[in-house]
Short mmCIF file of C-alpha atoms and ligand atoms in Angstrom, two decimals:
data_model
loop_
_atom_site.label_atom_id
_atom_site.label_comp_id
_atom_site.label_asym_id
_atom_site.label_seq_id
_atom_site.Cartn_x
_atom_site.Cartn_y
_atom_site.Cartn_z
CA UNK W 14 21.99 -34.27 -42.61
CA UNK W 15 21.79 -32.27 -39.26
CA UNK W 16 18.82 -32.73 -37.27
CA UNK W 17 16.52 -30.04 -36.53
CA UNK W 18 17.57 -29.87 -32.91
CA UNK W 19 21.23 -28.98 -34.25
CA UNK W 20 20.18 -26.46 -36.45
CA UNK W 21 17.98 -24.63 -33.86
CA UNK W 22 20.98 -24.75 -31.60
CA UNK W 23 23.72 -23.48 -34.18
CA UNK W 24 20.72 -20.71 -35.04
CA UNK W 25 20.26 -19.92 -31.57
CA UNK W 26 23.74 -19.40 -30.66
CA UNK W 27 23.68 -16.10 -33.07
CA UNK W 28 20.51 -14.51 -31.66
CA UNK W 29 20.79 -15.46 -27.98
CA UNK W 30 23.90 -15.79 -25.71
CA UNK W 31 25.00 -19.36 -25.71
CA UNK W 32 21.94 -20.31 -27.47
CA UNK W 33 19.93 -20.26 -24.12
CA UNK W 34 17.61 -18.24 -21.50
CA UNK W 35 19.24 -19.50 -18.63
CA UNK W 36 22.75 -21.29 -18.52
CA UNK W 37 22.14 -24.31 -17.27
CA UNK W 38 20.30 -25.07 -19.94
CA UNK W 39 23.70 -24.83 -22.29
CA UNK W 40 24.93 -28.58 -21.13
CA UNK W 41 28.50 -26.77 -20.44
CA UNK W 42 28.94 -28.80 -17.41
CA UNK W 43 28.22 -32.35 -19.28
CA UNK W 44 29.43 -31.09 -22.67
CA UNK W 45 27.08 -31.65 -25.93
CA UNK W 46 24.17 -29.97 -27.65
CA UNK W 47 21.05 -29.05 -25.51
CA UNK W 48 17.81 -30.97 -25.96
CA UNK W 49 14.95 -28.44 -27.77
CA UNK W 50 11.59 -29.61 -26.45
CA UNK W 51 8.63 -29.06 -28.38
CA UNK W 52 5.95 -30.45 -26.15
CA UNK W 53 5.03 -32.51 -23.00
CA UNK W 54 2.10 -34.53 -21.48
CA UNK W 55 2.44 -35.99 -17.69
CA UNK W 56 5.92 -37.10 -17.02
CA UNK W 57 7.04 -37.14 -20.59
CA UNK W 58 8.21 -34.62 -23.17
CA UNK W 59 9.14 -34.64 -26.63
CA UNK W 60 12.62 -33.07 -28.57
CA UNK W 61 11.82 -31.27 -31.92
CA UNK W 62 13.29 -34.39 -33.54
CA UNK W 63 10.49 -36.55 -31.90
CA UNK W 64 11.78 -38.50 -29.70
CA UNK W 65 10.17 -38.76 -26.29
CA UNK W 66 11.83 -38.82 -23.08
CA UNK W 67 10.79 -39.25 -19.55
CA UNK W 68 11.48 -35.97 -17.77
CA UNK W 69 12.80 -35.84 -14.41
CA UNK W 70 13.69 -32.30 -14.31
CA UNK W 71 10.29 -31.39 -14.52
CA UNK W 72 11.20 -27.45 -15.36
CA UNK W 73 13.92 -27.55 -12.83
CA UNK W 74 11.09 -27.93 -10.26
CA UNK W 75 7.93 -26.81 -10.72
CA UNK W 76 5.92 -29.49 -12.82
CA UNK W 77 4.86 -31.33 -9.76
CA UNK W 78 1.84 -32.87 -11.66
CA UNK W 79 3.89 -33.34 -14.98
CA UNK W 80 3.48 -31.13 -18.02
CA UNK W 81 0.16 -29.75 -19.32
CA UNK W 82 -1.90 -31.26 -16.30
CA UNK W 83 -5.42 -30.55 -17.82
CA UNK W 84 -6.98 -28.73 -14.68
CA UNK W 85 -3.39 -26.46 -14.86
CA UNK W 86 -3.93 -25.73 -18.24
CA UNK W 87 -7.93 -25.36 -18.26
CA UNK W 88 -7.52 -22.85 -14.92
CA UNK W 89 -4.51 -20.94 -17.28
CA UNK W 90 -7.15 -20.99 -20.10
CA UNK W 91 -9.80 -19.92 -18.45
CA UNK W 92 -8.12 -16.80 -16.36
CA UNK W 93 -6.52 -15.89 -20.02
CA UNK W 94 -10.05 -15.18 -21.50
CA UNK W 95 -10.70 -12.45 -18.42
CA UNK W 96 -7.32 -10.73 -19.26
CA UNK W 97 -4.05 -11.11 -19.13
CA UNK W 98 -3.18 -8.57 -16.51
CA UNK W 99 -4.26 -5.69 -15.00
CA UNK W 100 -1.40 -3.81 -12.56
CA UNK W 101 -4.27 -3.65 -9.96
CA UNK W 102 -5.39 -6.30 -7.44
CA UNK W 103 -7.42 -9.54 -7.87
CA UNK W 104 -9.72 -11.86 -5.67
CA UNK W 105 -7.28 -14.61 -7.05
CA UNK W 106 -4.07 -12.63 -5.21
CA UNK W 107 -6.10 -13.10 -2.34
CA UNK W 108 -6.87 -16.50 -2.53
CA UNK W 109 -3.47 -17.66 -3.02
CA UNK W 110 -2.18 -15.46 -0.17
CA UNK W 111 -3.90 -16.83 2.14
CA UNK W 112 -3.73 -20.23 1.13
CA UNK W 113 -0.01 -19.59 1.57
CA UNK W 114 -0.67 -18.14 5.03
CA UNK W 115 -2.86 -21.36 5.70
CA UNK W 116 -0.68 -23.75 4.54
CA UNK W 117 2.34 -22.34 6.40
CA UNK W 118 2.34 -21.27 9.48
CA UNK W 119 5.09 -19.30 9.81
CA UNK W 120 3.70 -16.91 6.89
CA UNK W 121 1.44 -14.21 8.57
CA UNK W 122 1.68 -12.15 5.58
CA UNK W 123 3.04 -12.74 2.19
CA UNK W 124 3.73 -10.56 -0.99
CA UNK W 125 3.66 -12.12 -4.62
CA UNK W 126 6.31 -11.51 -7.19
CA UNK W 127 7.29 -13.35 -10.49
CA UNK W 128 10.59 -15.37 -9.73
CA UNK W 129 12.79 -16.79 -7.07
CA UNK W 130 15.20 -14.27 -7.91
CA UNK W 131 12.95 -11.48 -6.83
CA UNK W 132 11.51 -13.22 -3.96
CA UNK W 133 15.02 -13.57 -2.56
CA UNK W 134 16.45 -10.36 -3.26
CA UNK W 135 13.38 -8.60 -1.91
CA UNK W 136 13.55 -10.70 1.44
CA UNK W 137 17.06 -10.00 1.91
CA UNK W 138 16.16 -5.87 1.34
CA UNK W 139 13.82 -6.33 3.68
CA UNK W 140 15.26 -8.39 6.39
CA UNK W 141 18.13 -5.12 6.38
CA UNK W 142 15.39 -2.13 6.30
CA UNK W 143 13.72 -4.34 9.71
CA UNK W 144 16.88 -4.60 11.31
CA UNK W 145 18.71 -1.31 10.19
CA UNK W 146 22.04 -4.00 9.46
CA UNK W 147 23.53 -4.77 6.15
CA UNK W 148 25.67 -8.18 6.23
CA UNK W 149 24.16 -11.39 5.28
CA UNK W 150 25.00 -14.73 6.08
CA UNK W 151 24.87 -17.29 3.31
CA UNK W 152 26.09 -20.93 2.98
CA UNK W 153 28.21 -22.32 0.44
CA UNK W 154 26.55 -24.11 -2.47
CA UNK W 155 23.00 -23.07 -1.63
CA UNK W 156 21.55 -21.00 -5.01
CA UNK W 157 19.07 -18.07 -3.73
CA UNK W 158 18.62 -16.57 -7.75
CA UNK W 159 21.06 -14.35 -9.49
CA UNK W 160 20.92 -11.07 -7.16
CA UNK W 161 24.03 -9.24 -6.13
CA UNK W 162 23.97 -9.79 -2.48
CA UNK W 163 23.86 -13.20 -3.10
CA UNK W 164 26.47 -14.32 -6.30
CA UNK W 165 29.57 -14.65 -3.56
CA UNK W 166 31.52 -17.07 -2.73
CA UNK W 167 33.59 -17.81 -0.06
CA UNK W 168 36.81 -15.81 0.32
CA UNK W 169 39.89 -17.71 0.73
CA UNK W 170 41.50 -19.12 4.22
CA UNK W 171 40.71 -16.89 7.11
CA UNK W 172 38.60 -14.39 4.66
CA UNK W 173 35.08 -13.94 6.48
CA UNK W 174 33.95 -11.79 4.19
CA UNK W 175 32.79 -13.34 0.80
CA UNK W 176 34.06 -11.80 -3.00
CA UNK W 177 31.60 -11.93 -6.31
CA UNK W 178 31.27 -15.07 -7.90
CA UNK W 179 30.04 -13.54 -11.00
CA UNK W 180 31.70 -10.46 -12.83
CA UNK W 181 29.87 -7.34 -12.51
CA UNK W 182 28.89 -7.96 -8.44
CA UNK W 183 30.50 -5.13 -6.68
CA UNK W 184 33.60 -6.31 -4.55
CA UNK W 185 31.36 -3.57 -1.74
CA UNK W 186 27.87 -5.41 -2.14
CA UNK W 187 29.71 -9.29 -2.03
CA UNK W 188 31.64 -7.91 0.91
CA UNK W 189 28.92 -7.93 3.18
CA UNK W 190 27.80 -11.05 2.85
CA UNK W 191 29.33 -14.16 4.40
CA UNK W 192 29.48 -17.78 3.44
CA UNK W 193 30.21 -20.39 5.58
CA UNK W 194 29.73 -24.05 5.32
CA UNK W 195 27.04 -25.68 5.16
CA UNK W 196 25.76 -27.89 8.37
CA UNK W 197 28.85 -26.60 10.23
CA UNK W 198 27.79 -25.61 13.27
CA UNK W 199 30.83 -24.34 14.76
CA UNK W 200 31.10 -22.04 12.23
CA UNK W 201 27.86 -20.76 12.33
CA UNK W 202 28.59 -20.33 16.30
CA UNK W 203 32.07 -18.51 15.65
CA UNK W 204 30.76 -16.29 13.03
CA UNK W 205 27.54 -14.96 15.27
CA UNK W 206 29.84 -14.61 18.27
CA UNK W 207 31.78 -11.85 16.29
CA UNK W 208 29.06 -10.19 13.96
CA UNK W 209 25.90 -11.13 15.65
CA UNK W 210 25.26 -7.57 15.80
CA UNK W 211 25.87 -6.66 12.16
CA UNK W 212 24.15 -9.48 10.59
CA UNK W 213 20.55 -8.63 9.35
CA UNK W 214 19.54 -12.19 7.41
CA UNK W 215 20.75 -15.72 7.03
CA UNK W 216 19.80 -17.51 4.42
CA UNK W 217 19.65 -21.32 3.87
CA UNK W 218 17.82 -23.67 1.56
CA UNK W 219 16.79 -26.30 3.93
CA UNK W 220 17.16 -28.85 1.72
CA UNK W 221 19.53 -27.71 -0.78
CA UNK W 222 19.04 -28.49 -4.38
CA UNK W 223 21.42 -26.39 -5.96
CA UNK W 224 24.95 -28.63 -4.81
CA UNK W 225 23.03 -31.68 -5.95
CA UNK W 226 20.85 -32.75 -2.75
CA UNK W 227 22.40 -32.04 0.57
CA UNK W 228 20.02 -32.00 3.71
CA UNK W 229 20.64 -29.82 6.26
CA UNK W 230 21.44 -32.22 9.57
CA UNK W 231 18.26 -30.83 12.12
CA UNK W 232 20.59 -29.66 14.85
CA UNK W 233 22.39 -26.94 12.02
CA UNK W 234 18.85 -25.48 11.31
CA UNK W 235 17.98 -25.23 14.97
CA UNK W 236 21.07 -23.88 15.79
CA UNK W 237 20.74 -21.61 13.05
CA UNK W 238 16.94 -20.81 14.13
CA UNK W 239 19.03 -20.04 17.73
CA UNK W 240 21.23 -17.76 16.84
CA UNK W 241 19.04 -15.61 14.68
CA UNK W 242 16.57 -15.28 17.58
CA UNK W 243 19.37 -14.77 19.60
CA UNK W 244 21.08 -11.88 17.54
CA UNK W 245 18.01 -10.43 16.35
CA UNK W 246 18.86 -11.53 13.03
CA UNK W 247 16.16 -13.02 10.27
CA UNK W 248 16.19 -15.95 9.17
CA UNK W 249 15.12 -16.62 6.26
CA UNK W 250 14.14 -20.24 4.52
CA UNK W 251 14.73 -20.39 1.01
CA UNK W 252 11.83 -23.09 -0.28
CA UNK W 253 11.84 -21.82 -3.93
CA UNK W 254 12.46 -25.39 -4.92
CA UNK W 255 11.61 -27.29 -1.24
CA UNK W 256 8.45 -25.49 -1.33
CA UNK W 257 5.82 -28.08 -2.26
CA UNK W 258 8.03 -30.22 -3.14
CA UNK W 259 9.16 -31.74 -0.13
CA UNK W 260 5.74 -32.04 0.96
CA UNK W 261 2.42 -29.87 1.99
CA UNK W 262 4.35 -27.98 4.62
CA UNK W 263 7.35 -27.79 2.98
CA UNK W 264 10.48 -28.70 4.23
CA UNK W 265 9.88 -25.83 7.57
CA UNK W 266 7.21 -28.78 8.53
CA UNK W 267 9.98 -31.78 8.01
CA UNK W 268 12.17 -30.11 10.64
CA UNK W 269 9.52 -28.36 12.32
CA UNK W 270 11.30 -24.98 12.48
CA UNK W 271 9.91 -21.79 11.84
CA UNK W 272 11.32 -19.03 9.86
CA UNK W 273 10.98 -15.76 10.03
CA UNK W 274 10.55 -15.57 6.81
CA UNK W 275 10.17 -17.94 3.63
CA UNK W 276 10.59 -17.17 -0.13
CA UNK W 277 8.76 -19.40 -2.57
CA UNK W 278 8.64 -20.01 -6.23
CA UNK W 279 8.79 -23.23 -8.56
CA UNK W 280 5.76 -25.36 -7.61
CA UNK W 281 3.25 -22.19 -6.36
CA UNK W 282 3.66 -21.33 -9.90
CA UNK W 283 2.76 -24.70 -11.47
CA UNK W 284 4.87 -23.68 -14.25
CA UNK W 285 4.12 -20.07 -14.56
CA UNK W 286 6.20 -17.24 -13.26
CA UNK W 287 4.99 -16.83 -9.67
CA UNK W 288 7.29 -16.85 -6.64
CA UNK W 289 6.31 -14.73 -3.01
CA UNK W 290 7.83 -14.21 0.05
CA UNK W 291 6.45 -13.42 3.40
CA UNK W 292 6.94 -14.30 6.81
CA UNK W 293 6.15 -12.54 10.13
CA UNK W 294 3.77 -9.53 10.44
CA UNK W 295 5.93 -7.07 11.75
CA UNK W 296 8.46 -7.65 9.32
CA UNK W 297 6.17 -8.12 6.05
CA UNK W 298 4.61 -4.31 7.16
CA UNK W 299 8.01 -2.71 6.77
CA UNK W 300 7.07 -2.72 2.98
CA UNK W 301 5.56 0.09 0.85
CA UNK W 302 3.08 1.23 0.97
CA UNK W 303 3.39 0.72 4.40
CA UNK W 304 6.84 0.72 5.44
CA UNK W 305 9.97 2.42 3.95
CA UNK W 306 11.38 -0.68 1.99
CA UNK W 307 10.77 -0.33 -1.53
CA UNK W 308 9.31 -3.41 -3.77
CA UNK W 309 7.17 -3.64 -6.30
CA UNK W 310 6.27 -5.64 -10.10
CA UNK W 311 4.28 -4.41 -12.67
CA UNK W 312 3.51 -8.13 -13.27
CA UNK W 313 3.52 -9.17 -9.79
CA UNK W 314 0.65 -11.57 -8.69
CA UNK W 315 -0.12 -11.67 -12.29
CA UNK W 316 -3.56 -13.86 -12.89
CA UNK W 317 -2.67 -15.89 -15.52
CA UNK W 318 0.47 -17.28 -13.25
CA UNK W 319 -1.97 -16.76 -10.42
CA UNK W 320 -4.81 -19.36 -11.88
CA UNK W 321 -1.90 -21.91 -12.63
CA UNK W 322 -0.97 -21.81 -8.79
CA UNK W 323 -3.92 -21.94 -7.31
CA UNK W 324 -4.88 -25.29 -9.29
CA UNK W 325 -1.58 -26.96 -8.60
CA UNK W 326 -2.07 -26.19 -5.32
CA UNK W 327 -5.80 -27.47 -5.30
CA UNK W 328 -4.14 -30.55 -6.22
CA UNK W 329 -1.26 -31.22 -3.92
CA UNK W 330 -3.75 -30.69 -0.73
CA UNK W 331 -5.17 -34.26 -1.93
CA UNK W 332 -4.87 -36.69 0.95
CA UNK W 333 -2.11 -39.46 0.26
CA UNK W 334 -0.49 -36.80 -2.25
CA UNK W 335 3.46 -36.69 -0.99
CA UNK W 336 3.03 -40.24 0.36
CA UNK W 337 2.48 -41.41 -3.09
CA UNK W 338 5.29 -39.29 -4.36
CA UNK W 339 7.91 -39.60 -2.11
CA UNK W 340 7.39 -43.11 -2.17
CA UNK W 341 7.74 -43.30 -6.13
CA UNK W 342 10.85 -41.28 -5.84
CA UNK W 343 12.09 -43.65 -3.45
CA UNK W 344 11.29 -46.39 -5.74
CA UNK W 345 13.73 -44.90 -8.41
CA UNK W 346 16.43 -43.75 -6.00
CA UNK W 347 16.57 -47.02 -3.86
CA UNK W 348 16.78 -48.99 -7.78
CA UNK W 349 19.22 -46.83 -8.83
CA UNK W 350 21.28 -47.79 -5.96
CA UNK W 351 20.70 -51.33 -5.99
CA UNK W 352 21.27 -51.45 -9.66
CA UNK W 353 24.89 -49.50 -9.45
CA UNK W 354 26.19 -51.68 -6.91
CA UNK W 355 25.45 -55.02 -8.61
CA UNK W 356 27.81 -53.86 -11.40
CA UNK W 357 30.47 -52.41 -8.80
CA UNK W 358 29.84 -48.29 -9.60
CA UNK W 359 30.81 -46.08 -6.86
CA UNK W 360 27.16 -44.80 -6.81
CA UNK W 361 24.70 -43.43 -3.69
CA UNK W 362 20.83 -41.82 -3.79
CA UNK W 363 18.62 -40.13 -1.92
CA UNK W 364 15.38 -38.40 -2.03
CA UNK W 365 13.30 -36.04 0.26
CA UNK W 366 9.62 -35.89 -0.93
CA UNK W 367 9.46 -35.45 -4.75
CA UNK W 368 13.17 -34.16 -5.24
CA UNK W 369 16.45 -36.74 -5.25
CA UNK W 370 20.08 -36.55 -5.52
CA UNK W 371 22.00 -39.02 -7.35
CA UNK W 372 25.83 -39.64 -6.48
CA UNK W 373 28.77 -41.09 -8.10
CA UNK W 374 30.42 -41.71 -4.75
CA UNK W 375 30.36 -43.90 -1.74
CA UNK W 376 28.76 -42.05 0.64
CA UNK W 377 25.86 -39.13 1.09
CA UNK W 378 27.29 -36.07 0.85
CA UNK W 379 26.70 -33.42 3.59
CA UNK W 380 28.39 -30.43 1.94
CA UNK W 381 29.74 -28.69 -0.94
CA UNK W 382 32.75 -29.72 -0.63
CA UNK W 383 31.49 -33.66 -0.46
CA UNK W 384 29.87 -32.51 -3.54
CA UNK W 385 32.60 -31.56 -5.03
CA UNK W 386 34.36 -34.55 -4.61
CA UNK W 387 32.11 -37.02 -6.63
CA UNK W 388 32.87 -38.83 -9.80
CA UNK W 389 31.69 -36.00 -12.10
CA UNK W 390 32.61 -37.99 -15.57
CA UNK W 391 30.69 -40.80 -14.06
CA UNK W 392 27.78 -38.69 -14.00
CA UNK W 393 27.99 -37.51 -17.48
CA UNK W 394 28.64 -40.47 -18.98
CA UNK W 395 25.71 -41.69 -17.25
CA UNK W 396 23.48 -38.45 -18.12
CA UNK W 397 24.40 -38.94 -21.72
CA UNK W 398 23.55 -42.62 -22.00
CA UNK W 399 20.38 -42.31 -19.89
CA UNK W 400 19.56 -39.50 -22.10
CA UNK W 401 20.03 -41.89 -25.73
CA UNK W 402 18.14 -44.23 -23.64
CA UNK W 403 15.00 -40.97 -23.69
CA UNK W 404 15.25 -40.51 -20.21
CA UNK W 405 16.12 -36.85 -18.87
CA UNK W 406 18.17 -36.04 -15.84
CA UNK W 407 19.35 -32.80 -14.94
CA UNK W 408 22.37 -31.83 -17.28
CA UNK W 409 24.65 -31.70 -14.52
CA UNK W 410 26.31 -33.69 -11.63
CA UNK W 411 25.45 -30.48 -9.29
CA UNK W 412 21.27 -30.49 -9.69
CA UNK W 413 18.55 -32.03 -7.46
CA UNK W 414 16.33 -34.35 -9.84
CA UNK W 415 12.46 -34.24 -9.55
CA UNK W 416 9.70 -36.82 -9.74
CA UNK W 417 6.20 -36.01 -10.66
CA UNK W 418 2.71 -37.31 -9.35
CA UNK W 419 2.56 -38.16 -13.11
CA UNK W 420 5.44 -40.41 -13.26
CA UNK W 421 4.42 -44.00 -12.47
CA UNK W 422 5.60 -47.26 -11.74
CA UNK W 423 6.46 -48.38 -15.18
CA UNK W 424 7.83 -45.03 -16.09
CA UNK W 425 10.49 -45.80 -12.90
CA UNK W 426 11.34 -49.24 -13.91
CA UNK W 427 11.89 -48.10 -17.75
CA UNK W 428 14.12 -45.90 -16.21
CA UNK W 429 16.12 -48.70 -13.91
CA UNK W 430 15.99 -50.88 -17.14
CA UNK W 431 17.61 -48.50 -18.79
CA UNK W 432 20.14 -47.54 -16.31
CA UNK W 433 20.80 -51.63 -15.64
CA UNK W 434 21.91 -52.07 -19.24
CA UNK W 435 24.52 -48.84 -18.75
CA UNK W 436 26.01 -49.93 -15.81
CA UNK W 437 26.37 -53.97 -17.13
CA UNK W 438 28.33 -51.64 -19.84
CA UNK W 439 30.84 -50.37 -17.92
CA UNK W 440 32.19 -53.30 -15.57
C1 LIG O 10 16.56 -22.65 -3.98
C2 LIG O 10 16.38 -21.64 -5.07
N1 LIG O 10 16.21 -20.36 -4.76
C3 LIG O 10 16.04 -19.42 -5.70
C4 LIG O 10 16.05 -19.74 -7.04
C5 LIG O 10 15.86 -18.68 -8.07
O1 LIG O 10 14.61 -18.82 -8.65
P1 LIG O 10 14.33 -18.27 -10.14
O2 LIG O 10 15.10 -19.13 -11.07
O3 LIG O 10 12.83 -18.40 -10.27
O4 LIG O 10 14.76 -16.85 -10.16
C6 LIG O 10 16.24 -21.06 -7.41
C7 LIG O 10 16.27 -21.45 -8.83
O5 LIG O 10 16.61 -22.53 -9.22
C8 LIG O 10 16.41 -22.05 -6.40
O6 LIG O 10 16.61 -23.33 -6.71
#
């Protein structure tokens, strides 16, 4: 008999495209049926069939206090009873804002919207309408959401100019932005020595989580920080997924840089759909109402997703928080590694805060194309295994992986236990 899982997936395949809401979700890139979750509690969640698994995808980011963390849920509860929206403002907005502003320097003032996707398509609108330039700079394997400007890849050879990675970008929109590698600095050099003047917005992820876990090297994101100031372009961190994540100042603390402006989304939603994006003064008032670039949401700074942010946030201000977490990351990164190389696999970790990258290679990568070059059917043998063993990774070799402060001690070393008896498997 087919389990229930299968028969929600051959169901959903006729009503929804692929069967899923977003495609990563489809398990093209490690082949197989999709997991259907039912429900979750702390760092575990359960498949429709009832089995339990220990999640470390965590909603691809945002369940850093693990699933249904009772103050999350009694805050989401309790704003639910006043209404679920209104399309007018709240004292919760205003809380949140300026616990954003307090919690990160850099933001002087910050506007709420309801997905990464927004929050990064509406800072790259308004880093142009503030500098009156249209071309963007962008880095290769860094993920900003699904907006036009920024679904391009890099064009071929001695191509500046990038071309649509997904059908229906327009060849014109793609061709004004421009990848380049990431944590190449002469690149970065080159490319602002012959379009400084043209270039309203880079854009980085500081940390990127989208090509696996890279870290940008400190002297590309000063140089970076450099040449914006330099060219009077913005620059613009993307911490929809290092935001909270890497820690309480997010990753702009780690390297002690400032952007000019920062989009956020993931964690400040605690689950909920809540991203912002905001940055310096001057530039945040070239929005309407008070400036001439247009944004706006009819559920933007909604206060159901508003009342979930605020108590994750509550939370992650405890003293000792990202100590704890990073450390427990560490704790399954480090064991992973040590428990690879006793059986011989080709196999490297790392981990910034609360997000990790695990490699099936020798050495840590430092771009996409290092990425690239990792033992991909090692990693989905290994996803698939770890995943009959009820432990979720990230149904792909090209995701960051994410800890919770729910996850604990035993929960890791199930999880090395687990990936000890795979790896004895395959000498
Ligand atoms: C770094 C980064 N930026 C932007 C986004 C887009 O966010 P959303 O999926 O909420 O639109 C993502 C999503 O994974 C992301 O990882």
């Amino acid at each position: 008999m087919t389990s229930l899982n299968q028969q929600l997936y051959e169901l959903s395949q006729k009503y929804i495209p692929g069967g899923v809401n977003s495609p990563v979700r489809a398990f093209k890139s490690v082949g197989g049926t999709p997991v259907f979750f039912k429900r979750g509690q702390g760092a575990y969640f359960w498949d429709v069939d009832e089995k339990s698994y220990i999640d470390y995808v965590g909603s691809w980011g945002p369940l850093i206090l693990g699933h249904a963390h009772p103050k999350v849920v009694k805050a989401v509860q309790e704003a639910a009873q006043n209404g679920l929206s209104f399309g007018a403002p709240t004292e919760t907005e205003l809380e949140i804002a300026e616990l954003l502003c307090k919690l990160l320097p850099s933001i002087e003032q910050v506007r709420l919207v309801s997905s990464g996707t927004e929050a990064g398509m509406s800072a790259i609108r308004l880093a142009r309408g503030y500098t009156g330039r249209s071309h963007i700079i962008k880095f290769e394997g860094c993920y900003h959401g699904h907006d036009d400007a920024l679904l391009v890849k890099a064009g071929s050879g001695a191509l500046t100019f990038g071309h649509p990675s997904s059908a229906g970008v327009p060849a014109e929109t793609a061709a004004h932005t421009i990848v380049l590698s990431y944590n190449d600095v002469a690149g970065l050099e080159k490319t602002f020595n012959e379009f400084g003047k043209e270039i309203a917005a880079a854009i980085v992820e500081p940390v990127a989580g989208n090509m696996n876990l890279v870290k940008a090297e400190p002297d590309f994101l000063l140089a970076l920080r450099r040449l914006c100031t330099q060219h009077g372009s913005v620059l613009i961190f993307d911490e929809v997924m290092t935001g909270f994540r890497v820690g309480l100042e997010c990753a702009q603390g780690l390297y002690q840089i400032k952007p000019d402006l920062t989009i956020l989304g993931k964690v400040i939603g605690g689950g909920m759909p809540l991203a912002a994006f905001g940055g310096r003064r001057d530039i945040m008032q070239c929005l309407a109402p008070l400036g001439a670039v247009y944004q706006a949401g009819t559920l933007s700074g909604n206060p159901v997703a508003v009342a979930a942010g605020l108590a994750t946030l509550r939370e992650v201000q405890a003293p000792g928080f990202y100590e704890t977490l990073a450390a427990k990351t560490q704790q399954l990164t480090q064991g992973l590694t040590v428990v690879a190389n006793k059986y011989g696999v080709n196999f490297c970790a790392e981990s910034v805060g609360g997000m990790f990258g695990l490699y099936f290679c020798k050495e840590l990568p430092k771009s996409f194309a290092d990425v690239m070059a990792c033992d991909k059917e090692a990693f989905n043998r290994f996803f698939h295994a770890m995943l009959q063993e009820g432990i979720y990774f990230a149904p792909s070799a090209f995701e960051a992986g994410f800890v919770s402060a729910m996850h604990n001690s035993e929960d890791i070393d199930k999880t090395l236990f687990a990936a000890e008896r795979i790896f004895s498997s395959w000498v």
